[in-house]
PDB file of C-alpha atoms in Angstrom:
ATOM      1  CA  MET A   1      14.651  -1.536  11.086  1.00 95.00           C
ATOM      2  CA  LEU A   2      15.115   1.194   9.065  1.00 97.00           C
ATOM      3  CA  ILE A   3      12.003   3.420   7.140  1.00 98.00           C
ATOM      4  CA  ARG A   4      12.240   5.409   4.175  1.00 98.00           C
ATOM      5  CA  GLU A   5       9.693   8.516   1.762  1.00 98.00           C
ATOM      6  CA  LEU A   6       9.109   7.263  -0.765  1.00 98.00           C
ATOM      7  CA  LYS A   7       8.854   9.725  -3.809  1.00 98.00           C
ATOM      8  CA  ILE A   8       5.328   9.820  -3.196  1.00 98.00           C
ATOM      9  CA  PRO A   9       4.193  11.852   0.617  1.00 98.00           C
ATOM     10  CA  ASP A  10       2.866   9.833   2.800  1.00 98.00           C
ATOM     11  CA  SER A  11       4.010   6.551   1.695  1.00 98.00           C
ATOM     12  CA  TYR A  12       7.372   4.403   3.569  1.00 98.00           C
ATOM     13  CA  GLU A  13       9.872   1.672   2.955  1.00 98.00           C
ATOM     14  CA  ILE A  14      10.490  -0.177   6.455  1.00 98.00           C
ATOM     15  CA  THR A  15      13.225  -2.383   6.399  1.00 98.00           C
ATOM     16  CA  PRO A  16      12.872  -4.793   9.286  1.00 98.00           C
ATOM     17  CA  LYS A  17      17.175  -5.713  10.933  1.00 97.00           C
ATOM     18  CA  GLN A  18      16.887  -9.799  10.492  1.00 97.00           C
ATOM     19  CA  PHE A  19      18.605 -12.177  13.102  1.00 97.00           C
ATOM     20  CA  GLY A  20      19.097 -15.413  11.586  1.00 95.00           C
ATOM     21  CA  ASP A  21      20.634 -18.795  12.877  1.00 95.00           C
ATOM     22  CA  ASP A  22      20.510 -22.341  12.470  1.00 96.00           C
ATOM     23  CA  ARG A  23      16.884 -22.546  13.590  1.00 96.00           C
ATOM     24  CA  GLY A  24      15.673 -20.289  11.075  1.00 96.00           C
ATOM     25  CA  VAL A  25      14.854 -16.525  11.103  1.00 96.00           C
ATOM     26  CA  PHE A  26      13.675 -13.507  13.623  1.00 97.00           C
ATOM     27  CA  LEU A  27      11.833 -10.326  12.891  1.00 97.00           C
ATOM     28  CA  GLU A  28       9.324  -7.807  14.327  1.00 97.00           C
ATOM     29  CA  TRP A  29       7.392  -7.334  10.279  1.00 96.00           C
ATOM     30  CA  TYR A  30       5.889  -4.010  12.369  1.00 97.00           C
ATOM     31  CA  ARG A  31       6.247  -1.592  15.718  1.00 97.00           C
ATOM     32  CA  PHE A  32       4.565   1.198  16.436  1.00 97.00           C
ATOM     33  CA  ASP A  33       6.260   3.068  17.929  1.00 97.00           C
ATOM     34  CA  LYS A  34       8.779   3.187  15.286  1.00 97.00           C
ATOM     35  CA  LEU A  35       5.638   4.022  12.305  1.00 97.00           C
ATOM     36  CA  GLU A  36       4.622   6.546  14.413  1.00 97.00           C
ATOM     37  CA  GLU A  37       7.369   8.866  15.019  1.00 97.00           C
ATOM     38  CA  THR A  38       7.402   8.326  11.173  1.00 97.00           C
ATOM     39  CA  ILE A  39       3.775   9.713  10.351  1.00 98.00           C
ATOM     40  CA  GLY A  40       2.906  11.361  13.965  1.00 97.00           C
ATOM     41  CA  HIS A  41       0.249   9.053  14.628  1.00 97.00           C
ATOM     42  CA  SER A  42       0.078   5.406  15.743  1.00 96.00           C
ATOM     43  CA  LEU A  43      -2.290   3.162  13.128  1.00 97.00           C
ATOM     44  CA  ASN A  44      -5.762   2.168  14.147  1.00 96.00           C
ATOM     45  CA  LEU A  45      -6.019  -1.069  13.454  1.00 97.00           C
ATOM     46  CA  ARG A  46      -9.068  -3.101  12.164  1.00 97.00           C
ATOM     47  CA  GLN A  47      -8.937  -5.806  10.478  1.00 98.00           C
ATOM     48  CA  ALA A  48      -5.775  -7.997   9.003  1.00 98.00           C
ATOM     49  CA  ASN A  49      -6.289  -9.290   5.251  1.00 97.00           C
ATOM     50  CA  THR A  50      -4.158 -12.790   3.561  1.00 98.00           C
ATOM     51  CA  SER A  51      -4.234 -12.671  -0.083  1.00 98.00           C
ATOM     52  CA  VAL A  52      -2.895 -15.376  -1.997  1.00 98.00           C
ATOM     53  CA  SER A  53      -1.797 -15.185  -6.017  1.00 98.00           C
ATOM     54  CA  LYS A  54      -0.411 -16.898  -8.501  1.00 98.00           C
ATOM     55  CA  ARG A  55       2.598 -15.097 -10.869  1.00 98.00           C
ATOM     56  CA  GLY A  56       0.882 -12.086 -13.107  1.00 98.00           C
ATOM     57  CA  VAL A  57      -2.184 -11.501 -10.897  1.00 98.00           C
ATOM     58  CA  VAL A  58      -2.648  -7.593 -10.658  1.00 98.00           C
ATOM     59  CA  ARG A  59      -4.150  -6.211  -7.726  1.00 98.00           C
ATOM     60  CA  GLY A  60      -5.852  -2.749  -7.437  1.00 97.00           C
ATOM     61  CA  ILE A  61      -5.685   0.168  -8.024  1.00 98.00           C
ATOM     62  CA  HIS A  62      -7.598   0.110  -5.043  1.00 98.00           C
ATOM     63  CA  PHE A  63      -8.918   3.047  -2.429  1.00 98.00           C
ATOM     64  CA  ALA A  64     -11.555   4.289  -0.296  1.00 97.00           C
ATOM     65  CA  ASP A  65     -13.618   7.678   0.855  1.00 96.00           C
ATOM     66  CA  ILE A  66     -11.540  10.192   3.108  1.00 94.00           C
ATOM     67  CA  PRO A  67     -12.535  10.016   5.607  1.00 92.00           C
ATOM     68  CA  VAL A  68     -12.398   7.378   6.694  1.00 92.00           C
ATOM     69  CA  GLY A  69     -10.195   6.323   4.479  1.00 94.00           C
ATOM     70  CA  GLN A  70      -8.243   3.531   5.274  1.00 96.00           C
ATOM     71  CA  ALA A  71      -4.184   3.102   5.551  1.00 98.00           C
ATOM     72  CA  LYS A  72      -2.422  -0.359   4.722  1.00 98.00           C
ATOM     73  CA  TYR A  73       0.410  -1.962   6.278  1.00 98.00           C
ATOM     74  CA  VAL A  74       1.759  -4.166   3.776  1.00 98.00           C
ATOM     75  CA  THR A  75       3.921  -6.602   3.709  1.00 98.00           C
ATOM     76  CA  ALA A  76       5.035 -10.358   1.253  1.00 98.00           C
ATOM     77  CA  ALA A  77       4.346 -13.639   3.905  1.00 97.00           C
ATOM     78  CA  HIS A  78       5.732 -16.382   0.713  1.00 98.00           C
ATOM     79  CA  GLY A  79       6.408 -15.271  -2.449  1.00 98.00           C
ATOM     80  CA  ALA A  80       7.612 -11.530  -3.618  1.00 98.00           C
ATOM     81  CA  VAL A  81       5.162  -9.378  -5.299  1.00 98.00           C
ATOM     82  CA  LEU A  82       6.087  -5.468  -6.522  1.00 98.00           C
ATOM     83  CA  ASP A  83       3.909  -3.271  -5.075  1.00 98.00           C
ATOM     84  CA  TYR A  84       3.018  -0.237  -6.403  1.00 98.00           C
ATOM     85  CA  VAL A  85       1.416   3.395  -4.045  1.00 98.00           C
ATOM     86  CA  ILE A  86      -0.618   5.473  -7.114  1.00 98.00           C
ATOM     87  CA  ASP A  87      -0.563   9.208  -5.950  1.00 98.00           C
ATOM     88  CA  ILE A  88      -4.426   9.686  -6.585  1.00 98.00           C
ATOM     89  CA  ARG A  89      -4.704  13.092  -4.293  1.00 98.00           C
ATOM     90  CA  VAL A  90      -5.994  15.201  -6.470  1.00 98.00           C
ATOM     91  CA  GLY A  91      -3.709  18.666  -6.166  1.00 98.00           C
ATOM     92  CA  SER A  92      -0.637  15.968  -4.699  1.00 98.00           C
ATOM     93  CA  PRO A  93       2.578  17.423  -6.087  1.00 98.00           C
ATOM     94  CA  THR A  94       2.607  14.134  -7.387  1.00 98.00           C
ATOM     95  CA  PHE A  95      -0.182  13.932  -8.511  1.00 98.00           C
ATOM     96  CA  GLY A  96      -0.495  10.500 -11.354  1.00 98.00           C
ATOM     97  CA  GLN A  97       3.104   9.340 -10.361  1.00 98.00           C
ATOM     98  CA  TRP A  98       4.280   6.092  -8.140  1.00 98.00           C
ATOM     99  CA  ASP A  99       6.489   4.344  -6.691  1.00 98.00           C
ATOM    100  CA  THR A 100       7.230   0.647  -5.583  1.00 98.00           C
ATOM    101  CA  VAL A 101       8.586  -1.693  -3.022  1.00 98.00           C
ATOM    102  CA  LEU A 102       9.694  -4.917  -3.401  1.00 98.00           C
ATOM    103  CA  LEU A 103       8.351  -7.503  -1.739  1.00 98.00           C
ATOM    104  CA  ASP A 104       9.092 -10.684  -0.687  1.00 98.00           C
ATOM    105  CA  ASP A 105      10.524 -13.272   1.592  1.00 97.00           C
ATOM    106  CA  THR A 106      13.652 -12.278   1.595  1.00 97.00           C
ATOM    107  CA  ASP A 107      14.757  -9.001   2.664  1.00 98.00           C
ATOM    108  CA  ARG A 108      10.993  -8.806   4.151  1.00 98.00           C
ATOM    109  CA  ARG A 109      10.155  -5.122   3.957  1.00 98.00           C
ATOM    110  CA  ALA A 110       6.848  -3.927   3.771  1.00 98.00           C
ATOM    111  CA  ILE A 111       4.874  -0.764   3.050  1.00 98.00           C
ATOM    112  CA  TYR A 112       2.452   1.736   4.567  1.00 98.00           C
ATOM    113  CA  ILE A 113      -0.259   3.231   2.310  1.00 98.00           C
ATOM    114  CA  ALA A 114      -1.325   6.291   4.398  1.00 98.00           C
ATOM    115  CA  GLU A 115      -4.827   6.693   3.610  1.00 98.00           C
ATOM    116  CA  GLY A 116      -6.139   8.581   0.052  1.00 98.00           C
ATOM    117  CA  LEU A 117      -3.421   7.396  -1.605  1.00 98.00           C
ATOM    118  CA  GLY A 118      -3.855   4.453  -4.106  1.00 98.00           C
ATOM    119  CA  HIS A 119      -2.509   0.254  -4.241  1.00 98.00           C
ATOM    120  CA  CYS A 120      -1.727  -2.859  -6.477  1.00 98.00           C
ATOM    121  CA  PHE A 121       0.772  -4.614  -6.589  1.00 98.00           C
ATOM    122  CA  VAL A 122       1.343  -7.653  -8.760  1.00 98.00           C
ATOM    123  CA  ALA A 123       2.334 -10.970  -7.479  1.00 98.00           C
ATOM    124  CA  LEU A 124       5.759 -12.559  -9.297  1.00 98.00           C
ATOM    125  CA  THR A 125       5.713 -15.457  -8.120  1.00 98.00           C
ATOM    126  CA  ASP A 126       3.604 -18.832  -7.527  1.00 98.00           C
ATOM    127  CA  ASN A 127       1.091 -18.844  -4.259  1.00 98.00           C
ATOM    128  CA  ALA A 128       2.988 -15.088  -3.437  1.00 98.00           C
ATOM    129  CA  THR A 129       1.082 -14.083   0.477  1.00 98.00           C
ATOM    130  CA  VAL A 130       0.650 -11.054   0.962  1.00 98.00           C
ATOM    131  CA  SER A 131      -0.847  -9.832   4.820  1.00 98.00           C
ATOM    132  CA  TYR A 132      -2.058  -6.293   5.221  1.00 96.00           C
ATOM    133  CA  LEU A 133      -3.061  -4.546   8.655  1.00 98.00           C
ATOM    134  CA  VAL A 134      -5.402  -2.088   8.246  1.00 98.00           C
ATOM    135  CA  THR A 135      -7.400   0.885   9.849  1.00 97.00           C
ATOM    136  CA  ASP A 136     -11.121   0.236   8.967  1.00 97.00           C
ATOM    137  CA  VAL A 137     -13.277  -2.671   8.128  1.00 96.00           C
ATOM    138  CA  PHE A 138     -14.181  -3.683   4.090  1.00 94.00           C
ATOM    139  CA  ASN A 139     -17.089  -1.412   2.709  1.00 94.00           C
ATOM    140  CA  PRO A 140     -17.838  -1.882  -0.474  1.00 94.00           C
ATOM    141  CA  SER A 141     -20.253   1.785  -0.371  1.00 93.00           C
ATOM    142  CA  ARG A 142     -16.314   4.002  -0.001  1.00 95.00           C
ATOM    143  CA  GLU A 143     -13.592   1.401  -2.254  1.00 96.00           C
ATOM    144  CA  HIS A 144     -13.555   2.612  -5.622  1.00 97.00           C
ATOM    145  CA  GLY A 145     -10.675   1.389  -8.195  1.00 98.00           C
ATOM    146  CA  ILE A 146      -8.746   2.968 -11.273  1.00 98.00           C
ATOM    147  CA  ASN A 147      -7.921   0.847 -14.219  1.00 98.00           C
ATOM    148  CA  PRO A 148      -3.887  -0.781 -13.312  1.00 98.00           C
ATOM    149  CA  LEU A 149      -4.004  -0.360 -17.505  1.00 98.00           C
ATOM    150  CA  ASP A 150      -4.644   3.237 -17.417  1.00 98.00           C
ATOM    151  CA  PRO A 151      -1.625   4.982 -19.931  1.00 97.00           C
ATOM    152  CA  ASP A 152      -2.387   8.160 -17.783  1.00 96.00           C
ATOM    153  CA  VAL A 153      -1.124   6.087 -14.413  1.00 98.00           C
ATOM    154  CA  ALA A 154       1.459   4.583 -16.615  1.00 98.00           C
ATOM    155  CA  LEU A 155       2.145   1.425 -14.650  1.00 98.00           C
ATOM    156  CA  VAL A 156       5.650  -0.912 -15.413  1.00 98.00           C
ATOM    157  CA  PHE A 157       5.359  -4.433 -14.705  1.00 98.00           C
ATOM    158  CA  PRO A 158       8.454  -5.957 -14.206  1.00 97.00           C
ATOM    159  CA  PRO A 159       9.233  -8.445 -17.819  1.00 97.00           C
ATOM    160  CA  GLU A 160       8.625 -12.221 -14.446  1.00 95.00           C
ATOM    161  CA  ALA A 161       5.590 -11.374 -13.883  1.00 97.00           C
ATOM    162  CA  GLY A 162       4.648 -12.612 -17.152  1.00 95.00           C
ATOM    163  CA  GLU A 163       0.957 -11.477 -18.595  1.00 95.00           C
ATOM    164  CA  PRO A 164      -1.278 -10.050 -16.063  1.00 96.00           C
ATOM    165  CA  LEU A 165      -3.532 -11.560 -15.319  1.00 98.00           C
ATOM    166  CA  LEU A 166      -6.995  -9.287 -13.106  1.00 97.00           C
ATOM    167  CA  SER A 167      -9.619  -8.819 -12.343  1.00 97.00           C
ATOM    168  CA  PRO A 168     -13.510  -7.990 -14.213  1.00 97.00           C
ATOM    169  CA  LYS A 169     -13.818  -5.341 -10.949  1.00 95.00           C
ATOM    170  CA  ASP A 170     -10.209  -4.247 -11.912  1.00 97.00           C
ATOM    171  CA  THR A 171     -10.462  -3.827 -15.547  1.00 96.00           C
ATOM    172  CA  ASP A 172     -13.604  -2.251 -15.279  1.00 97.00           C
ATOM    173  CA  ALA A 173     -12.464   0.826 -12.701  1.00 98.00           C
ATOM    174  CA  PRO A 174     -12.374   4.178 -15.039  1.00 98.00           C
ATOM    175  CA  GLY A 175      -9.379   5.450 -15.508  1.00 98.00           C
ATOM    176  CA  LEU A 176      -7.681   8.215 -13.308  1.00 98.00           C
ATOM    177  CA  SER A 177      -9.178  11.533 -15.860  1.00 97.00           C
ATOM    178  CA  ALA A 178     -12.276   9.919 -16.137  1.00 98.00           C
ATOM    179  CA  ALA A 179     -11.874   8.972 -11.791  1.00 98.00           C
ATOM    180  CA  ALA A 180     -11.197  12.581 -11.793  1.00 97.00           C
ATOM    181  CA  ALA A 181     -13.799  14.295 -13.434  1.00 97.00           C
ATOM    182  CA  ALA A 182     -16.595  11.790 -11.645  1.00 97.00           C
ATOM    183  CA  GLY A 183     -15.476  13.775  -8.611  1.00 96.00           C
ATOM    184  CA  SER A 184     -14.592   9.972  -6.790  1.00 96.00           C
ATOM    185  CA  LEU A 185     -10.766  10.762  -6.475  1.00 98.00           C
ATOM    186  CA  PRO A 186      -9.566  11.911  -2.650  1.00 97.00           C
ATOM    187  CA  ALA A 187      -8.104  15.855  -2.664  1.00 97.00           C
ATOM    188  CA  TRP A 188      -4.773  17.344  -1.143  1.00 98.00           C
ATOM    189  CA  ALA A 189      -6.277  19.914   1.016  1.00 97.00           C
ATOM    190  CA  ALA A 190      -8.792  17.281   2.023  1.00 96.00           C
ATOM    191  CA  THR A 191      -5.854  13.842   3.133  1.00 97.00           C
ATOM    192  CA  ARG A 192      -3.935  16.775   4.693  1.00 96.00           C
ATOM    193  CA  ALA A 193      -6.518  17.822   6.849  1.00 97.00           C
ATOM    194  CA  PHE A 194      -7.154  14.423   7.870  1.00 97.00           C
ATOM    195  CA  TYR A 195      -3.612  13.166   8.815  1.00 97.00           C
ATOM    196  CA  GLN A 196      -3.275  16.834  10.861  1.00 96.00           C
ATOM    197  CA  SER A 197      -6.794  15.265  12.991  1.00 96.00           C
ATOM    198  CA  LEU A 198      -5.007  11.919  13.648  1.00 96.00           C
ATOM    199  CA  ASN A 199      -2.003  13.499  14.648  1.00 96.00           C
ATOM    200  CA  ASN A 200      -3.907  15.885  16.687  1.00 93.00           C
ATOM    201  CA  GLY A 201      -5.187  12.672  18.249  1.00 85.00           C
ATOM    202  CA  GLY A 202      -8.784  12.311  15.962  1.00 71.00           C
ATOM    203  CA  ASN A 203     -10.430  15.774  16.777  1.00 57.00           C
TER     204      ASN A 203
END
């Protein structure tokens, strides 16, 4: 597999090598050792999630408190989504910026998003099926959101997604500036220290 760092530090696009014949296709969509070589530690995976979305559905921007946070390894098993990683770490050189990876059932790419980063996607097809491997179980008291329509973040949704469809939870979430003022965003220095602790075996 090919692993490429995105413009947001600590996020990566993973492109697997596919082996096809007249029976179909085989690929490795997750390899802990290849990712460990890249990020400095293996993932302690604790939960796997699947969502199915109609075209236009926007899920996010979501993140969890650090520590422990929730790193994510995401791929699309069916259909297509445009996946966004948003740097919400106060003090980061790319704070407020974002990058994207197209996840679909053709190239079968994945995206790795480290703890403390914001995550969002928009479904480009009906029945877009997204699978997530995550490093901690869902804990609602430590989960937070930022409104994906916040003009300070200014996510750009492709025209093929159609009209964005959002949950009340996401539209009621604060904007980036309000979340920063409330002290709910992770700090760049704290996330760097946490990543280093993981690289040192959690010590």
